[in-house]
């Protein structure tokens, strides 16, 4: 009889545990989307000539500015760019990416003028905010920061002093260097051997124009790392040394550069054999 009672009690306890687990799981899934989370979709290119590379740069740099904020969860551009030519509706995209907001827009570049239209939409397809910016091309970085700033205002995000300093920092004020950097990144998307080398060439030219252009250093470092890992193991010491050198230089300028730190981590932690090759070659 005692064994029978124990069995009943054990069964009830097990049932409660199962029900509790299901309830918790449901609660987690229902709250999986953070209140302040956003995906920045690739802005559409409305220019007379193909300037999608530039539009991607605009989108990515707005995303980068938003990602500086600790109170905002931002989906990587790699993930959001998969929806470049998608016919999916905003609610579906938001659900798949697990975000509460989506920022989309378009860019029109003509001669020395630029028009940027941005709109913020919530996961329920409600239009939250939109604005059209018309300015000279030389002010494109300021336009990108204005978009990011207004998005943060809509989401009621207040910057602390550290975030404000990071947000107000310009990647470069040399627009020729900025263009070279963006063009190199566009070419680099294929991750082909020749294109990685072109990206290095473009960004080295950008560095020659602005020796404090951190993003250009990290592009050169990243492409060298990919060449070492993917294409030229036998001669990888050359690319490892270059990647390390440019990443170190980026960190001298900005010790918080996430991409520069990521390059060094990939080399030192994930590719010991490359370091040994480098040491042996030296």
mmCIF file of C-alpha atoms in Angstrom, residues 13-278:
data_model
loop_
_atom_site.group_PDB
_atom_site.id
_atom_site.type_symbol
_atom_site.label_atom_id
_atom_site.label_comp_id
_atom_site.label_asym_id
_atom_site.label_seq_id
_atom_site.Cartn_x
_atom_site.Cartn_y
_atom_site.Cartn_z
ATOM 1 C CA UNK A 13 5.272 15.162 -9.162
ATOM 2 C CA UNK A 14 6.384 14.053 -12.630
ATOM 3 C CA UNK A 15 3.203 15.482 -14.161
ATOM 4 C CA UNK A 16 3.757 18.814 -12.425
ATOM 5 C CA UNK A 17 7.346 18.889 -13.648
ATOM 6 C CA UNK A 18 6.294 18.189 -17.243
ATOM 7 C CA UNK A 19 3.518 20.798 -17.113
ATOM 8 C CA UNK A 20 5.915 23.293 -15.558
ATOM 9 C CA UNK A 21 8.528 22.609 -18.244
ATOM 10 C CA UNK A 22 5.955 23.135 -21.005
ATOM 11 C CA UNK A 23 4.732 26.339 -19.388
ATOM 12 C CA UNK A 24 8.266 27.711 -19.018
ATOM 13 C CA UNK A 25 9.098 26.773 -22.588
ATOM 14 C CA UNK A 26 5.965 28.533 -23.836
ATOM 15 C CA UNK A 27 6.839 31.595 -21.794
ATOM 16 C CA UNK A 28 10.360 31.684 -23.180
ATOM 17 C CA UNK A 29 9.195 31.258 -26.768
ATOM 18 C CA UNK A 30 6.548 33.940 -26.345
ATOM 19 C CA UNK A 31 9.174 36.353 -25.053
ATOM 20 C CA UNK A 32 11.988 35.354 -27.403
ATOM 21 C CA UNK A 33 11.851 38.711 -29.158
ATOM 22 C CA UNK A 34 13.579 41.432 -27.148
ATOM 23 C CA UNK A 35 11.651 44.727 -26.796
ATOM 24 C CA UNK A 36 14.495 46.707 -28.372
ATOM 25 C CA UNK A 37 15.824 44.492 -31.142
ATOM 26 C CA UNK A 38 16.231 45.453 -34.771
ATOM 27 C CA UNK A 39 17.289 44.224 -38.192
ATOM 28 C CA UNK A 40 18.606 46.670 -40.795
ATOM 29 C CA UNK A 41 17.732 45.382 -44.261
ATOM 30 C CA UNK A 42 19.926 46.241 -47.268
ATOM 31 C CA UNK A 43 18.786 49.608 -48.586
ATOM 32 C CA UNK A 44 17.496 49.494 -52.170
ATOM 33 C CA UNK A 45 19.558 51.092 -54.909
ATOM 34 C CA UNK A 46 17.529 53.674 -56.847
ATOM 35 C CA UNK A 47 20.524 55.299 -58.550
ATOM 36 C CA UNK A 48 20.787 55.588 -62.360
ATOM 37 C CA UNK A 49 23.939 53.447 -62.248
ATOM 38 C CA UNK A 50 24.583 50.322 -60.198
ATOM 39 C CA UNK A 51 25.726 51.524 -56.775
ATOM 40 C CA UNK A 52 24.440 48.641 -54.638
ATOM 41 C CA UNK A 53 27.878 48.424 -53.042
ATOM 42 C CA UNK A 54 27.388 51.973 -51.769
ATOM 43 C CA UNK A 55 23.835 51.268 -50.571
ATOM 44 C CA UNK A 56 25.099 48.251 -48.632
ATOM 45 C CA UNK A 57 27.697 50.491 -47.048
ATOM 46 C CA UNK A 58 24.986 52.924 -45.948
ATOM 47 C CA UNK A 59 22.914 50.089 -44.425
ATOM 48 C CA UNK A 60 25.913 48.474 -42.745
ATOM 49 C CA UNK A 61 27.154 51.726 -41.252
ATOM 50 C CA UNK A 62 23.722 52.574 -39.834
ATOM 51 C CA UNK A 63 23.707 49.077 -38.335
ATOM 52 C CA UNK A 64 27.209 49.618 -36.932
ATOM 53 C CA UNK A 65 26.117 52.847 -35.226
ATOM 54 C CA UNK A 66 23.084 51.127 -33.691
ATOM 55 C CA UNK A 67 25.196 48.183 -32.552
ATOM 56 C CA UNK A 68 27.204 50.490 -30.274
ATOM 57 C CA UNK A 69 24.193 50.712 -27.965
ATOM 58 C CA UNK A 70 24.057 48.243 -25.068
ATOM 59 C CA UNK A 71 20.265 48.566 -24.745
ATOM 60 C CA UNK A 72 19.661 47.545 -28.351
ATOM 61 C CA UNK A 73 20.043 44.077 -29.855
ATOM 62 C CA UNK A 74 21.078 44.320 -33.524
ATOM 63 C CA UNK A 75 21.036 41.454 -36.030
ATOM 64 C CA UNK A 76 24.220 41.142 -38.102
ATOM 65 C CA UNK A 77 24.193 42.510 -41.631
ATOM 66 C CA UNK A 78 25.199 39.050 -42.867
ATOM 67 C CA UNK A 79 21.876 37.695 -41.601
ATOM 68 C CA UNK A 80 19.690 40.619 -42.646
ATOM 69 C CA UNK A 81 21.269 40.812 -46.122
ATOM 70 C CA UNK A 82 19.771 37.398 -46.981
ATOM 71 C CA UNK A 83 16.476 39.295 -47.390
ATOM 72 C CA UNK A 84 17.893 41.631 -50.043
ATOM 73 C CA UNK A 85 15.588 40.467 -52.856
ATOM 74 C CA UNK A 86 13.010 38.733 -50.701
ATOM 75 C CA UNK A 87 9.279 39.221 -51.273
ATOM 76 C CA UNK A 88 8.522 38.264 -47.666
ATOM 77 C CA UNK A 89 6.451 40.668 -45.599
ATOM 78 C CA UNK A 90 7.966 42.553 -42.657
ATOM 79 C CA UNK A 91 6.143 40.499 -39.961
ATOM 80 C CA UNK A 92 7.559 37.277 -41.411
ATOM 81 C CA UNK A 93 11.083 38.695 -41.660
ATOM 82 C CA UNK A 94 10.844 40.028 -38.103
ATOM 83 C CA UNK A 95 9.665 36.643 -36.851
ATOM 84 C CA UNK A 96 12.412 34.727 -38.656
ATOM 85 C CA UNK A 97 15.121 37.076 -37.363
ATOM 86 C CA UNK A 98 13.597 37.334 -33.883
ATOM 87 C CA UNK A 99 13.380 41.124 -33.818
ATOM 88 C CA UNK A 100 10.754 43.625 -32.774
ATOM 89 C CA UNK A 101 11.657 46.223 -35.423
ATOM 90 C CA UNK A 102 12.909 46.320 -39.001
ATOM 91 C CA UNK A 103 14.604 49.291 -40.650
ATOM 92 C CA UNK A 104 14.411 49.457 -44.429
ATOM 93 C CA UNK A 105 15.078 52.150 -46.975
ATOM 94 C CA UNK A 106 16.500 53.276 -50.290
ATOM 95 C CA UNK A 107 19.410 55.318 -51.600
ATOM 96 C CA UNK A 108 19.563 57.519 -54.675
ATOM 97 C CA UNK A 109 23.040 58.670 -55.635
ATOM 98 C CA UNK A 110 23.323 61.117 -58.520
ATOM 99 C CA UNK A 111 26.423 63.182 -59.268
ATOM 100 C CA UNK A 112 27.336 64.816 -55.938
ATOM 101 C CA UNK A 113 23.866 64.531 -54.380
ATOM 102 C CA UNK A 114 22.361 61.796 -52.254
ATOM 103 C CA UNK A 115 18.810 60.998 -51.190
ATOM 104 C CA UNK A 116 18.192 58.495 -48.408
ATOM 105 C CA UNK A 117 14.711 57.358 -47.413
ATOM 106 C CA UNK A 118 14.472 55.312 -44.222
ATOM 107 C CA UNK A 119 11.470 53.831 -42.454
ATOM 108 C CA UNK A 120 11.094 51.947 -39.203
ATOM 109 C CA UNK A 121 8.409 49.245 -39.026
ATOM 110 C CA UNK A 122 7.501 47.081 -36.053
ATOM 111 C CA UNK A 123 7.000 43.315 -36.097
ATOM 112 C CA UNK A 124 3.230 43.768 -36.505
ATOM 113 C CA UNK A 125 3.748 45.741 -39.728
ATOM 114 C CA UNK A 126 2.920 49.040 -38.034
ATOM 115 C CA UNK A 127 4.681 52.057 -39.546
ATOM 116 C CA UNK A 128 6.588 53.717 -36.692
ATOM 117 C CA UNK A 129 8.705 56.376 -38.384
ATOM 118 C CA UNK A 130 10.074 57.479 -41.750
ATOM 119 C CA UNK A 131 12.110 60.345 -43.104
ATOM 120 C CA UNK A 132 13.702 61.511 -46.330
ATOM 121 C CA UNK A 133 17.210 62.981 -46.284
ATOM 122 C CA UNK A 134 18.581 65.108 -49.127
ATOM 123 C CA UNK A 135 22.185 66.182 -48.868
ATOM 124 C CA UNK A 136 25.510 66.382 -50.665
ATOM 125 C CA UNK A 137 27.520 63.203 -51.039
ATOM 126 C CA UNK A 138 30.236 64.580 -48.757
ATOM 127 C CA UNK A 139 27.747 64.492 -45.876
ATOM 128 C CA UNK A 140 26.673 60.868 -46.337
ATOM 129 C CA UNK A 141 28.239 59.719 -43.052
ATOM 130 C CA UNK A 142 26.371 62.465 -41.185
ATOM 131 C CA UNK A 143 23.143 61.310 -42.865
ATOM 132 C CA UNK A 144 23.788 57.724 -41.732
ATOM 133 C CA UNK A 145 24.321 58.887 -38.173
ATOM 134 C CA UNK A 146 21.144 60.979 -38.317
ATOM 135 C CA UNK A 147 19.136 57.908 -39.335
ATOM 136 C CA UNK A 148 20.610 55.868 -36.483
ATOM 137 C CA UNK A 149 20.024 58.694 -34.006
ATOM 138 C CA UNK A 150 16.357 59.083 -34.957
ATOM 139 C CA UNK A 151 15.801 55.336 -34.743
ATOM 140 C CA UNK A 152 17.191 55.389 -31.204
ATOM 141 C CA UNK A 153 14.890 58.271 -30.327
ATOM 142 C CA UNK A 154 11.906 56.287 -31.585
ATOM 143 C CA UNK A 155 12.990 53.341 -29.432
ATOM 144 C CA UNK A 156 13.572 55.704 -26.482
ATOM 145 C CA UNK A 157 17.197 54.701 -26.066
ATOM 146 C CA UNK A 158 19.363 57.071 -24.041
ATOM 147 C CA UNK A 159 23.105 56.999 -24.603
ATOM 148 C CA UNK A 160 25.587 56.984 -21.757
ATOM 149 C CA UNK A 161 28.790 59.026 -22.114
ATOM 150 C CA UNK A 162 30.849 56.114 -23.480
ATOM 151 C CA UNK A 163 28.188 55.235 -26.060
ATOM 152 C CA UNK A 164 27.815 58.876 -27.087
ATOM 153 C CA UNK A 165 31.553 59.169 -27.743
ATOM 154 C CA UNK A 166 31.526 55.942 -29.805
ATOM 155 C CA UNK A 167 28.435 57.050 -31.718
ATOM 156 C CA UNK A 168 29.802 60.474 -32.629
ATOM 157 C CA UNK A 169 33.106 59.091 -33.912
ATOM 158 C CA UNK A 170 33.459 59.235 -37.703
ATOM 159 C CA UNK A 171 35.137 56.305 -39.475
ATOM 160 C CA UNK A 172 36.840 58.819 -41.790
ATOM 161 C CA UNK A 173 36.249 62.320 -43.093
ATOM 162 C CA UNK A 174 38.010 61.570 -46.367
ATOM 163 C CA UNK A 175 35.236 60.601 -48.785
ATOM 164 C CA UNK A 176 37.642 59.250 -51.396
ATOM 165 C CA UNK A 177 39.051 56.873 -48.781
ATOM 166 C CA UNK A 178 35.520 55.977 -47.715
ATOM 167 C CA UNK A 179 34.533 55.116 -51.303
ATOM 168 C CA UNK A 180 37.608 52.945 -51.796
ATOM 169 C CA UNK A 181 36.802 51.120 -48.565
ATOM 170 C CA UNK A 182 33.196 50.431 -49.583
ATOM 171 C CA UNK A 183 34.158 49.333 -53.079
ATOM 172 C CA UNK A 184 36.751 46.963 -51.641
ATOM 173 C CA UNK A 185 34.174 45.465 -49.292
ATOM 174 C CA UNK A 186 31.761 44.928 -52.174
ATOM 175 C CA UNK A 187 34.385 43.089 -54.231
ATOM 176 C CA UNK A 188 35.391 41.089 -51.170
ATOM 177 C CA UNK A 189 31.921 39.553 -50.772
ATOM 178 C CA UNK A 190 32.789 36.729 -53.192
ATOM 179 C CA UNK A 191 35.726 35.686 -50.942
ATOM 180 C CA UNK A 192 37.603 34.602 -54.068
ATOM 181 C CA UNK A 193 41.390 34.733 -54.002
ATOM 182 C CA UNK A 194 41.671 37.544 -56.577
ATOM 183 C CA UNK A 195 38.872 39.567 -54.956
ATOM 184 C CA UNK A 196 40.424 39.312 -51.497
ATOM 185 C CA UNK A 197 43.617 40.739 -52.959
ATOM 186 C CA UNK A 198 41.654 43.539 -54.656
ATOM 187 C CA UNK A 199 40.013 44.372 -51.341
ATOM 188 C CA UNK A 200 43.465 44.629 -49.775
ATOM 189 C CA UNK A 201 44.600 46.915 -52.597
ATOM 190 C CA UNK A 202 41.567 49.220 -52.326
ATOM 191 C CA UNK A 203 41.803 49.530 -48.565
ATOM 192 C CA UNK A 204 45.558 50.098 -48.619
ATOM 193 C CA UNK A 205 44.839 53.034 -50.936
ATOM 194 C CA UNK A 206 42.216 54.224 -48.433
ATOM 195 C CA UNK A 207 44.807 54.037 -45.639
ATOM 196 C CA UNK A 208 47.211 56.082 -47.740
ATOM 197 C CA UNK A 209 44.548 58.800 -47.846
ATOM 198 C CA UNK A 210 43.645 58.517 -44.147
ATOM 199 C CA UNK A 211 46.199 56.833 -41.893
ATOM 200 C CA UNK A 212 43.681 56.661 -39.009
ATOM 201 C CA UNK A 213 40.945 54.841 -40.935
ATOM 202 C CA UNK A 214 40.385 51.866 -38.611
ATOM 203 C CA UNK A 215 37.835 50.101 -40.826
ATOM 204 C CA UNK A 216 40.290 50.065 -43.725
ATOM 205 C CA UNK A 217 42.975 48.451 -41.547
ATOM 206 C CA UNK A 218 40.528 45.778 -40.405
ATOM 207 C CA UNK A 219 39.511 45.028 -44.002
ATOM 208 C CA UNK A 220 43.157 44.480 -44.975
ATOM 209 C CA UNK A 221 43.689 42.332 -41.879
ATOM 210 C CA UNK A 222 40.556 40.248 -42.533
ATOM 211 C CA UNK A 223 41.363 39.611 -46.192
ATOM 212 C CA UNK A 224 44.925 38.578 -45.359
ATOM 213 C CA UNK A 225 43.621 36.218 -42.703
ATOM 214 C CA UNK A 226 41.185 34.643 -45.183
ATOM 215 C CA UNK A 227 43.969 34.237 -47.760
ATOM 216 C CA UNK A 228 46.123 32.492 -45.152
ATOM 217 C CA UNK A 229 43.359 30.157 -44.032
ATOM 218 C CA UNK A 230 41.610 29.441 -47.304
ATOM 219 C CA UNK A 231 44.033 29.622 -50.183
ATOM 220 C CA UNK A 232 47.726 29.595 -49.426
ATOM 221 C CA UNK A 233 48.636 27.417 -46.470
ATOM 222 C CA UNK A 234 52.154 26.775 -47.768
ATOM 223 C CA UNK A 235 52.849 30.505 -47.868
ATOM 224 C CA UNK A 236 50.488 31.473 -45.098
ATOM 225 C CA UNK A 237 53.198 33.059 -42.954
ATOM 226 C CA UNK A 238 53.194 36.075 -45.270
ATOM 227 C CA UNK A 239 49.447 36.629 -44.916
ATOM 228 C CA UNK A 240 49.419 35.871 -41.195
ATOM 229 C CA UNK A 241 52.106 38.487 -40.587
ATOM 230 C CA UNK A 242 50.188 41.033 -42.676
ATOM 231 C CA UNK A 243 46.889 40.255 -40.953
ATOM 232 C CA UNK A 244 48.485 40.559 -37.520
ATOM 233 C CA UNK A 245 50.286 43.772 -38.426
ATOM 234 C CA UNK A 246 47.175 45.529 -39.750
ATOM 235 C CA UNK A 247 44.985 44.285 -36.887
ATOM 236 C CA UNK A 248 47.555 45.562 -34.370
ATOM 237 C CA UNK A 249 47.607 48.939 -36.122
ATOM 238 C CA UNK A 250 43.809 49.128 -35.998
ATOM 239 C CA UNK A 251 43.910 48.435 -32.266
ATOM 240 C CA UNK A 252 46.535 51.127 -31.742
ATOM 241 C CA UNK A 253 44.019 53.607 -33.147
ATOM 242 C CA UNK A 254 40.926 52.060 -31.553
ATOM 243 C CA UNK A 255 41.491 49.446 -28.845
ATOM 244 C CA UNK A 256 37.768 48.574 -28.947
ATOM 245 C CA UNK A 257 37.723 47.544 -32.606
ATOM 246 C CA UNK A 258 35.716 44.316 -32.541
ATOM 247 C CA UNK A 259 36.816 43.215 -36.016
ATOM 248 C CA UNK A 260 40.525 43.720 -35.295
ATOM 249 C CA UNK A 261 40.222 41.717 -32.083
ATOM 250 C CA UNK A 262 38.300 39.026 -33.957
ATOM 251 C CA UNK A 263 41.075 38.701 -36.565
ATOM 252 C CA UNK A 264 43.732 38.244 -33.887
ATOM 253 C CA UNK A 265 41.566 35.759 -31.999
ATOM 254 C CA UNK A 266 41.018 33.732 -35.188
ATOM 255 C CA UNK A 267 44.739 33.610 -35.858
ATOM 256 C CA UNK A 268 45.962 32.879 -32.348
ATOM 257 C CA UNK A 269 43.208 30.535 -31.187
ATOM 258 C CA UNK A 270 41.977 28.836 -34.341
ATOM 259 C CA UNK A 271 45.061 28.473 -36.502
ATOM 260 C CA UNK A 272 48.068 27.475 -34.446
ATOM 261 C CA UNK A 273 49.482 25.687 -37.475
ATOM 262 C CA UNK A 274 49.600 29.010 -39.332
ATOM 263 C CA UNK A 275 51.576 30.579 -36.506
ATOM 264 C CA UNK A 276 54.012 27.695 -36.521
ATOM 265 C CA UNK A 277 54.416 28.125 -40.282
ATOM 266 C CA UNK A 278 55.040 31.826 -39.716
#
